[in-house]
PDB file of C-alpha atoms in Angstrom:
ATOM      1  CA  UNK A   1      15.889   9.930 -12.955  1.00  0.00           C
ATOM      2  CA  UNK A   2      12.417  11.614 -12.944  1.00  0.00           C
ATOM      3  CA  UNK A   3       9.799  10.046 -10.848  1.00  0.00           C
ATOM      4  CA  UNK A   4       7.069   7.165 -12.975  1.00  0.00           C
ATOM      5  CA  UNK A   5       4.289   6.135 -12.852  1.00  0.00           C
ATOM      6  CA  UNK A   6       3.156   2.326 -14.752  1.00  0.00           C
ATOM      7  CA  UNK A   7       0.168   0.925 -15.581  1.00  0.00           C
ATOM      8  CA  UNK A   8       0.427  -2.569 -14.444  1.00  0.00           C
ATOM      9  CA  UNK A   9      -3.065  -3.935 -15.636  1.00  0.00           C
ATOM     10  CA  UNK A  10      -5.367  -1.513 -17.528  1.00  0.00           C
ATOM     11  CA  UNK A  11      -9.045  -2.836 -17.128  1.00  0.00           C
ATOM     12  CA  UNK A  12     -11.129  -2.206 -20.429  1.00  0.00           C
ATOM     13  CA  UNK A  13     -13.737  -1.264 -17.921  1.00  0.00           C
ATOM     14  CA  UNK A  14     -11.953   0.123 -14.836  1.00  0.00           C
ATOM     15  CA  UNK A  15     -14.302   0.415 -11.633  1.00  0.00           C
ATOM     16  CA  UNK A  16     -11.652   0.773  -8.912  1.00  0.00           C
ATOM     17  CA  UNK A  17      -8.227   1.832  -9.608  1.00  0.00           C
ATOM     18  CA  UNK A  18      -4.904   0.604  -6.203  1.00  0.00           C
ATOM     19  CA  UNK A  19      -1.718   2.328  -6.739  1.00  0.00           C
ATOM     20  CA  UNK A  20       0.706   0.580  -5.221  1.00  0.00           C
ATOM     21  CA  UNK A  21       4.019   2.403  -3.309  1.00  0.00           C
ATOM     22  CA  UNK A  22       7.757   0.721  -3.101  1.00  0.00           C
ATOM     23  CA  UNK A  23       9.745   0.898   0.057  1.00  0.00           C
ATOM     24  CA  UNK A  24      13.518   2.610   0.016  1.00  0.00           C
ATOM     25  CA  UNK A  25      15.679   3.916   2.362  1.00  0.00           C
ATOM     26  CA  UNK A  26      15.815   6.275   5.059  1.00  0.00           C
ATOM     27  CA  UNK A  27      18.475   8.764   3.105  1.00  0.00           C
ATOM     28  CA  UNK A  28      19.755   8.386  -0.082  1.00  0.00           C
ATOM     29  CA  UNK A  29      20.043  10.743  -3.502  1.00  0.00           C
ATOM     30  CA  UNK A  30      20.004   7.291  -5.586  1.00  0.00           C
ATOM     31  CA  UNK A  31      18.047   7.193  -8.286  1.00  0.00           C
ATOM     32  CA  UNK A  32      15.101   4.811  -7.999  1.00  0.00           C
ATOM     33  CA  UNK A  33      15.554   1.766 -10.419  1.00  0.00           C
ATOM     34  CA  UNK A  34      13.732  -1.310 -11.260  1.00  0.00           C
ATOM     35  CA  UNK A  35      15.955  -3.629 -10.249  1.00  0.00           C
ATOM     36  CA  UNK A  36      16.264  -2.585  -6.872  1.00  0.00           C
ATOM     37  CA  UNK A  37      14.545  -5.455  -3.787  1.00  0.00           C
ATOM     38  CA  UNK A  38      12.302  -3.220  -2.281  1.00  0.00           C
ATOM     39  CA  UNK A  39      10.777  -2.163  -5.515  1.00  0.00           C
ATOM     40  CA  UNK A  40      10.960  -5.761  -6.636  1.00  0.00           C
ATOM     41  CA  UNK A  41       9.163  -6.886  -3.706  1.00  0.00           C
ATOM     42  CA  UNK A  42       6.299  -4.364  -4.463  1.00  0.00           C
ATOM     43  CA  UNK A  43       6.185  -5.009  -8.307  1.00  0.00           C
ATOM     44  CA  UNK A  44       5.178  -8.931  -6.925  1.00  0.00           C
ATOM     45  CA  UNK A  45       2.741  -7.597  -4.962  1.00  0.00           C
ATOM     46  CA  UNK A  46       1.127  -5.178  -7.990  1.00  0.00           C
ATOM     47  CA  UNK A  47       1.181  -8.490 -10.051  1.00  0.00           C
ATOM     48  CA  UNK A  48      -0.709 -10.500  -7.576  1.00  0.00           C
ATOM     49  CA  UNK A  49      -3.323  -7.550  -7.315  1.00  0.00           C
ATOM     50  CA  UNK A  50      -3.768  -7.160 -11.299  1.00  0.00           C
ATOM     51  CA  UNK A  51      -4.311 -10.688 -11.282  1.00  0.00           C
ATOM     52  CA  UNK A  52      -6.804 -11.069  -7.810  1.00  0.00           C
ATOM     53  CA  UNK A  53      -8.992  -7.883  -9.620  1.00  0.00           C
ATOM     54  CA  UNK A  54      -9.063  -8.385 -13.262  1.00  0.00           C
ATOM     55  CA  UNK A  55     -12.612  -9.949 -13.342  1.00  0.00           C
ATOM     56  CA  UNK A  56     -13.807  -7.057 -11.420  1.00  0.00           C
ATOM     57  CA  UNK A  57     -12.726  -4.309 -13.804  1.00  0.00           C
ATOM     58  CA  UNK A  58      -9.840  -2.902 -11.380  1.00  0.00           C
ATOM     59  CA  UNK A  59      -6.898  -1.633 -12.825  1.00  0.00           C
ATOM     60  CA  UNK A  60      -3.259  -0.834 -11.183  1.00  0.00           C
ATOM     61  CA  UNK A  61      -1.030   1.299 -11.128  1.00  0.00           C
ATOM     62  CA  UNK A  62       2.993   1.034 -10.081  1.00  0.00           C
ATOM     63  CA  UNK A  63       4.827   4.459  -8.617  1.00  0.00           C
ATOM     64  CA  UNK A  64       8.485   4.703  -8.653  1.00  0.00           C
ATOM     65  CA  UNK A  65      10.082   7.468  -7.084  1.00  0.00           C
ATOM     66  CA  UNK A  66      12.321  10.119  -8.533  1.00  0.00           C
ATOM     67  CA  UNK A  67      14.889   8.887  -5.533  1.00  0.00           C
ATOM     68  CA  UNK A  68      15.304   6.016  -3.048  1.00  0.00           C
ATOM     69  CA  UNK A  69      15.474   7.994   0.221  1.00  0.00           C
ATOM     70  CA  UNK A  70      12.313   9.084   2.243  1.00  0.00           C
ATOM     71  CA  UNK A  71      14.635  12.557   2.709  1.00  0.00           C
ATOM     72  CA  UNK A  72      11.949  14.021   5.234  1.00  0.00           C
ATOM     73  CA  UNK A  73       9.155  13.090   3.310  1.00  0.00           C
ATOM     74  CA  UNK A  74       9.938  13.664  -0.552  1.00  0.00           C
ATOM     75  CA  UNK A  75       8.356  10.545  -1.997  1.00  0.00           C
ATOM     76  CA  UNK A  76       4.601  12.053  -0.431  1.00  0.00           C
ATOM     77  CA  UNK A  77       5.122  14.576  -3.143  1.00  0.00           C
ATOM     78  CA  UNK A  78       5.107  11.849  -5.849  1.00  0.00           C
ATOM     79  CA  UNK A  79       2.586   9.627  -4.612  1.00  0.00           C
ATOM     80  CA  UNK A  80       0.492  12.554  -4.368  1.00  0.00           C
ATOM     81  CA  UNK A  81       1.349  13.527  -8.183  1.00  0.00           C
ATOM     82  CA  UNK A  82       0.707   9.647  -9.043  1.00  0.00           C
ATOM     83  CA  UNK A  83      -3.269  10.159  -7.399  1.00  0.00           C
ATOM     84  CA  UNK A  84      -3.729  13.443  -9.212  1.00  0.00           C
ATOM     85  CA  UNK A  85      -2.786  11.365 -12.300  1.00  0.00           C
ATOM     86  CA  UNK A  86      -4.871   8.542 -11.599  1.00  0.00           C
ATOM     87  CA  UNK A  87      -7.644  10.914 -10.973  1.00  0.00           C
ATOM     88  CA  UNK A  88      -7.737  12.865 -14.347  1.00  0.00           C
ATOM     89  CA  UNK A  89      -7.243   8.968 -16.068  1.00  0.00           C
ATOM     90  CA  UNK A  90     -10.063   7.657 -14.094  1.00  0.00           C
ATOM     91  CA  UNK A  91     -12.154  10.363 -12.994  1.00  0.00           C
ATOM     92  CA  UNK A  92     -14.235   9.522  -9.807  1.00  0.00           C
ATOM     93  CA  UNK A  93     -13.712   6.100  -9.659  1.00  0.00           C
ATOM     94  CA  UNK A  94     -12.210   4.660  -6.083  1.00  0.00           C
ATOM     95  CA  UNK A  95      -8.661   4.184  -5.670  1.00  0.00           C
ATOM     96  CA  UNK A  96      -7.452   1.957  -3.088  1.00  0.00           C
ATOM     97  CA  UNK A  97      -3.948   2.832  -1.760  1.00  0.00           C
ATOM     98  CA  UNK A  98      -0.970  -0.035  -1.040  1.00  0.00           C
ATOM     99  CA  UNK A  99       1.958   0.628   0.524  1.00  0.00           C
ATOM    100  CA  UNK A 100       5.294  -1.875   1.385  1.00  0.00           C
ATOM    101  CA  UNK A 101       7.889  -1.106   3.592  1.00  0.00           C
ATOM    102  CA  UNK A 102       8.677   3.031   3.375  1.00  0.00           C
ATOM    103  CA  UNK A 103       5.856   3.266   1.015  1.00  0.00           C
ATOM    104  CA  UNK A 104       4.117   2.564   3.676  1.00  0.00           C
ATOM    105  CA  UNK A 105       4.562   5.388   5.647  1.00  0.00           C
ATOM    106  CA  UNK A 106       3.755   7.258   2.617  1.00  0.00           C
ATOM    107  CA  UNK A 107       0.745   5.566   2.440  1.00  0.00           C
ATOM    108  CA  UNK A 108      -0.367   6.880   5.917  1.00  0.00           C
ATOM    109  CA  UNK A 109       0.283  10.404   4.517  1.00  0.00           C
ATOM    110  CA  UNK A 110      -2.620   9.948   2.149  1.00  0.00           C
ATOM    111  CA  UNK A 111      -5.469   8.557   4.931  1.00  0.00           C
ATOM    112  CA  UNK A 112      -7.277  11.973   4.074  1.00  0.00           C
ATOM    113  CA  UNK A 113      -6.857  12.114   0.348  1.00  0.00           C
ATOM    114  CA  UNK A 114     -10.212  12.610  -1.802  1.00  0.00           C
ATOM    115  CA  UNK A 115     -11.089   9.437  -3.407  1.00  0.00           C
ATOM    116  CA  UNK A 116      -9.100   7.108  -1.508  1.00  0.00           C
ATOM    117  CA  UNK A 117     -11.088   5.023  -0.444  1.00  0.00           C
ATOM    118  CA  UNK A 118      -9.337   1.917   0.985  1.00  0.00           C
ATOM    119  CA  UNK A 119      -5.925   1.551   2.205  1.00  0.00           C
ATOM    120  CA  UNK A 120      -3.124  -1.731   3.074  1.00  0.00           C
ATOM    121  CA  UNK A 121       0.074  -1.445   4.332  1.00  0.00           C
ATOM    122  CA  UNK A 122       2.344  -4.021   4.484  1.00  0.00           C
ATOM    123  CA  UNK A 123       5.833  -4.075   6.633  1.00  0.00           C
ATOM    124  CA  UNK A 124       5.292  -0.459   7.014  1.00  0.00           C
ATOM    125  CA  UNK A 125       7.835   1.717   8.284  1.00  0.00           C
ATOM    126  CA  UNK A 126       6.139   4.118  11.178  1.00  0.00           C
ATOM    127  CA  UNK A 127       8.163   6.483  13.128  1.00  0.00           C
ATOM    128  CA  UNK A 128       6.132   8.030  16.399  1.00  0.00           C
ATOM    129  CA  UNK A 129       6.430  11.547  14.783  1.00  0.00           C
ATOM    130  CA  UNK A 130       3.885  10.166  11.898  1.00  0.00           C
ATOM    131  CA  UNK A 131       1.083   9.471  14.015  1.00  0.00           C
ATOM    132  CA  UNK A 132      -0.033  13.063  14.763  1.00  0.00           C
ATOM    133  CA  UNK A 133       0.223  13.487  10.763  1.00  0.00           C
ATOM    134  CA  UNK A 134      -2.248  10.942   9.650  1.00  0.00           C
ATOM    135  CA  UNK A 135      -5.501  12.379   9.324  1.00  0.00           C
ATOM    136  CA  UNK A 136      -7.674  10.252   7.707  1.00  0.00           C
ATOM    137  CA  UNK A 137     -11.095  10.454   5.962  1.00  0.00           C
ATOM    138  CA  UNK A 138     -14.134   9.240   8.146  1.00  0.00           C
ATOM    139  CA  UNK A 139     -14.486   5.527   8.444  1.00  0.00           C
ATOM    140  CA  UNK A 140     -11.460   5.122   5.963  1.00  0.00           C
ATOM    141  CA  UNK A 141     -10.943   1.106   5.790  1.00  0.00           C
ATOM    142  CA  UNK A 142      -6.911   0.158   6.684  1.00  0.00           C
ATOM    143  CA  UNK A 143      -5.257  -2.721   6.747  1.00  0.00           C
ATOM    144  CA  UNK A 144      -1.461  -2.975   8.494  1.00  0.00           C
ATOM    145  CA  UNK A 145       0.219  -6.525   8.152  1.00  0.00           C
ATOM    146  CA  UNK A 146       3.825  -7.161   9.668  1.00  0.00           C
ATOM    147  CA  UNK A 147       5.449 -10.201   9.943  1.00  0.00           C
ATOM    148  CA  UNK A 148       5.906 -10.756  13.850  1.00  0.00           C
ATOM    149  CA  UNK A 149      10.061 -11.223  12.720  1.00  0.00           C
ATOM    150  CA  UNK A 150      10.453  -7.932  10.651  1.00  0.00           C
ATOM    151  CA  UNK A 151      13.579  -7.167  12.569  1.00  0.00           C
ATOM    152  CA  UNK A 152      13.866  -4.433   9.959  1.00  0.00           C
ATOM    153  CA  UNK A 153      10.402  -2.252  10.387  1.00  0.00           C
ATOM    154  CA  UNK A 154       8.542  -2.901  13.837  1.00  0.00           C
ATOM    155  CA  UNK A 155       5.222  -4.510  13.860  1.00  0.00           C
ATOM    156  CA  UNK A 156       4.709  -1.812  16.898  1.00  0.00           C
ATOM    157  CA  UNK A 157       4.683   0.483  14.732  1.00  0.00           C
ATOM    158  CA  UNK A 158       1.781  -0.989  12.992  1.00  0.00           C
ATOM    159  CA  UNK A 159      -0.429  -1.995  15.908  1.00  0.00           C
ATOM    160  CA  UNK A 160       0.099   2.343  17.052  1.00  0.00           C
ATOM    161  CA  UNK A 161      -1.052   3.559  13.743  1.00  0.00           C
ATOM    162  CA  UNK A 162      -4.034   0.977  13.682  1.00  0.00           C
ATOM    163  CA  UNK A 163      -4.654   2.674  17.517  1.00  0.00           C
ATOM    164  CA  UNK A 164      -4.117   6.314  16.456  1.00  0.00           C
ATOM    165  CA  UNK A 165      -6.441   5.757  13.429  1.00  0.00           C
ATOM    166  CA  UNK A 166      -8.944   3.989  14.847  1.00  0.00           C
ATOM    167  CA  UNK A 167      -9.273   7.275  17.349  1.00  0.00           C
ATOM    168  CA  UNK A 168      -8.862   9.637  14.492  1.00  0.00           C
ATOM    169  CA  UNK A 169     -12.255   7.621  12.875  1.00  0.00           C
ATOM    170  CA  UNK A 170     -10.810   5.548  10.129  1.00  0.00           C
ATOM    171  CA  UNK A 171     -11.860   2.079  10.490  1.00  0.00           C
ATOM    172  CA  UNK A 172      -8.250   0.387  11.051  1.00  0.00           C
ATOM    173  CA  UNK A 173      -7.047  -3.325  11.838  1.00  0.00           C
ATOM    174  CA  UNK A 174      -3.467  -4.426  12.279  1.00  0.00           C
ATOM    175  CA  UNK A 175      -2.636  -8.330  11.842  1.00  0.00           C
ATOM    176  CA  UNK A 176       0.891  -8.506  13.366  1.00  0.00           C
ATOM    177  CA  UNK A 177       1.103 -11.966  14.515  1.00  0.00           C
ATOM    178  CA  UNK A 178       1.577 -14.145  11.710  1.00  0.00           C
ATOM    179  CA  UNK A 179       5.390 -15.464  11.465  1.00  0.00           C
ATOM    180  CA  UNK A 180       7.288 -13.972   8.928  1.00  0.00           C
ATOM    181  CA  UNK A 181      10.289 -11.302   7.996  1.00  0.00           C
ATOM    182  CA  UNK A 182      10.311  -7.659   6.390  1.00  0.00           C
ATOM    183  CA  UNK A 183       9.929  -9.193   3.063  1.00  0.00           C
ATOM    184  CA  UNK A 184       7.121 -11.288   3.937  1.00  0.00           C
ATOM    185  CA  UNK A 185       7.872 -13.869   1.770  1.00  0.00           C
ATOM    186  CA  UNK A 186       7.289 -16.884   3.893  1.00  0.00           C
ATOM    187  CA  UNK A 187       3.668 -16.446   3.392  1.00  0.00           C
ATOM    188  CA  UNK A 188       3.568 -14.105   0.224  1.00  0.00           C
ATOM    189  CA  UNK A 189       0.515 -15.715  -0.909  1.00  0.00           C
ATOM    190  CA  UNK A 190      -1.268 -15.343   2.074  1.00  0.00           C
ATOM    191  CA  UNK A 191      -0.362 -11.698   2.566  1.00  0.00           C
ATOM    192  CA  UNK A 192      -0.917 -10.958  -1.359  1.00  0.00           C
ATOM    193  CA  UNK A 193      -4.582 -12.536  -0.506  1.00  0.00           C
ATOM    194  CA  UNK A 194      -5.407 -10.461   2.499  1.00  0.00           C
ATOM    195  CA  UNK A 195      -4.215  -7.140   0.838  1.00  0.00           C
ATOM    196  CA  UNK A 196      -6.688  -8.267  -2.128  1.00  0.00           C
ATOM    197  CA  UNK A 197      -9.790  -9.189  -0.530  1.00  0.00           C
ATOM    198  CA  UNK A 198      -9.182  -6.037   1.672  1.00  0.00           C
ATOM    199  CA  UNK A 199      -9.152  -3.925  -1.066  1.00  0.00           C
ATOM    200  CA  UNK A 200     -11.806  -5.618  -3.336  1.00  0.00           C
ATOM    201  CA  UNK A 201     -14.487  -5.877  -0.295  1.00  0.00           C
ATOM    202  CA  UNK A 202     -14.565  -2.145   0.258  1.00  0.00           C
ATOM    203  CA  UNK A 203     -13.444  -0.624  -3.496  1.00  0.00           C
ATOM    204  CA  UNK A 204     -16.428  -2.657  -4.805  1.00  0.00           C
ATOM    205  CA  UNK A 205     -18.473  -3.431  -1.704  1.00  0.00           C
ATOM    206  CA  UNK A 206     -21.379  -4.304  -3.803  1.00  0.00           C
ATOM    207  CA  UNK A 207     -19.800  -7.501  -5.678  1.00  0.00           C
ATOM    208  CA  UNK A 208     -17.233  -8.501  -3.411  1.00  0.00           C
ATOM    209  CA  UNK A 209     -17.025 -10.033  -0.128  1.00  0.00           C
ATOM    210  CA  UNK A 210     -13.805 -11.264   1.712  1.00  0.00           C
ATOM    211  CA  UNK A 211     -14.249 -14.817   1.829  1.00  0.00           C
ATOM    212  CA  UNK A 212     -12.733 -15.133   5.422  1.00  0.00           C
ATOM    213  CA  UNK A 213     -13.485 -12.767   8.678  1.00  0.00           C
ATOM    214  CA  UNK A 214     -11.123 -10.206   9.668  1.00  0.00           C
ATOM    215  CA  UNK A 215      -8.552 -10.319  12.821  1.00  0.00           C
ATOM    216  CA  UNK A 216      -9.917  -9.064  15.656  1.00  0.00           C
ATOM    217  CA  UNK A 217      -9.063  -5.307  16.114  1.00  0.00           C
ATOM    218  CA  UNK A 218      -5.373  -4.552  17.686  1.00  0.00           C
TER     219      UNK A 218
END
């Protein structure tokens, strides 16, 4: 199955553009399907941000891999693809980058992409070998959220990338305290809210405004 990219909500006047990135598995030649949880989990979370941006002309976009497995890093070749898509669709207009679970790690391999210009990652898996990698554009907006019971990903992991990006000059925040699991669906709507006003405040910084004040800096 070749890799695809859907158009979740197609604004009639797009502004800002999030592509949102489905998790998978460490290792696996399985083709990537619809049905699986990890893509299901991240097709609930495109939904909610169609829905949170459709007054402010932002349209989404859904990437499914050619293949469930990160397999040293083959999905970053897709997700790049999926931007270079974006790009010639929507041709300088922001896109804001969301990633759950693995696709959140290859999230972090797009902090220096042109045109991204706010990232989220939710549940993210980090491994310390990414954090020299991640090279991200100056004063880059990131959010990391982990549920402080993810016994699957580590909210550690989180709170080092928010560090090692912070020093690297991307403005970064990790919120890794709130109780929940890996599939963060204890508070869904609260995480769904915080990944929207995250990316709405800084895609379109001149209409919107998150309506409560960030976590202090971890």
């Amino acid at each position: 199955m070749s890799r695809s990219l859907r158009i979740v909500r197609r604004s009639p006047r797009t502004r800002a553009v999030v592509l949102v990135l489905h998790g998978g598995q460490a290792r696996s030649d399985e083709p990537t399907t619809w049905r699986q949880l990890s893509v299901w989990r991240s097709r609930w979370l495109a939904g909610s941000l169609a829905r949170a941006g459709r007054r402010h002309g932002v349209s989404v976009a859904f990437l499914r891999y050619a293949v469930r497995g990160w397999n040293d890093g083959a999905p970053v070749a897709d997700a790049r693809w999926a931007l270079d898509e974006l790009r010639q669709t929507w041709p300088g207009v922001p896109i804001g980058v969301v990633g759950y679970s693995m696709g959140g790690r290859v999230a972090l391999r797009l902090v220096g992409e042109p045109d991204v210009a706010a990232m989220a990652t939710v549940s993210a898996w980090v491994e310390a070998a990414d954090l020299p990698l991640m090279e991200p554009t100056a004063d880059l907006p990131v959010l990391l959220l982990h549920g402080a019971d993810d016994q699957v990903t580590t909210p550690c992991g989180s709170l080092l990338t928010a560090t090692r990006l912070r020093e690297a000059g991307a403005l970064a925040r990790a919120d890794v305290e709130q109780p929940d699991t890996h599939a963060m669906v204890r508070r869904a709507r609260t995480w769904h809210r915080l990944v929207a006003e995250h990316l709405l405040a800084h895609l379109l910084p001149d209409e919107v405004t998150v309506s409560r004040p960030p976590s202090t800096p971890r």
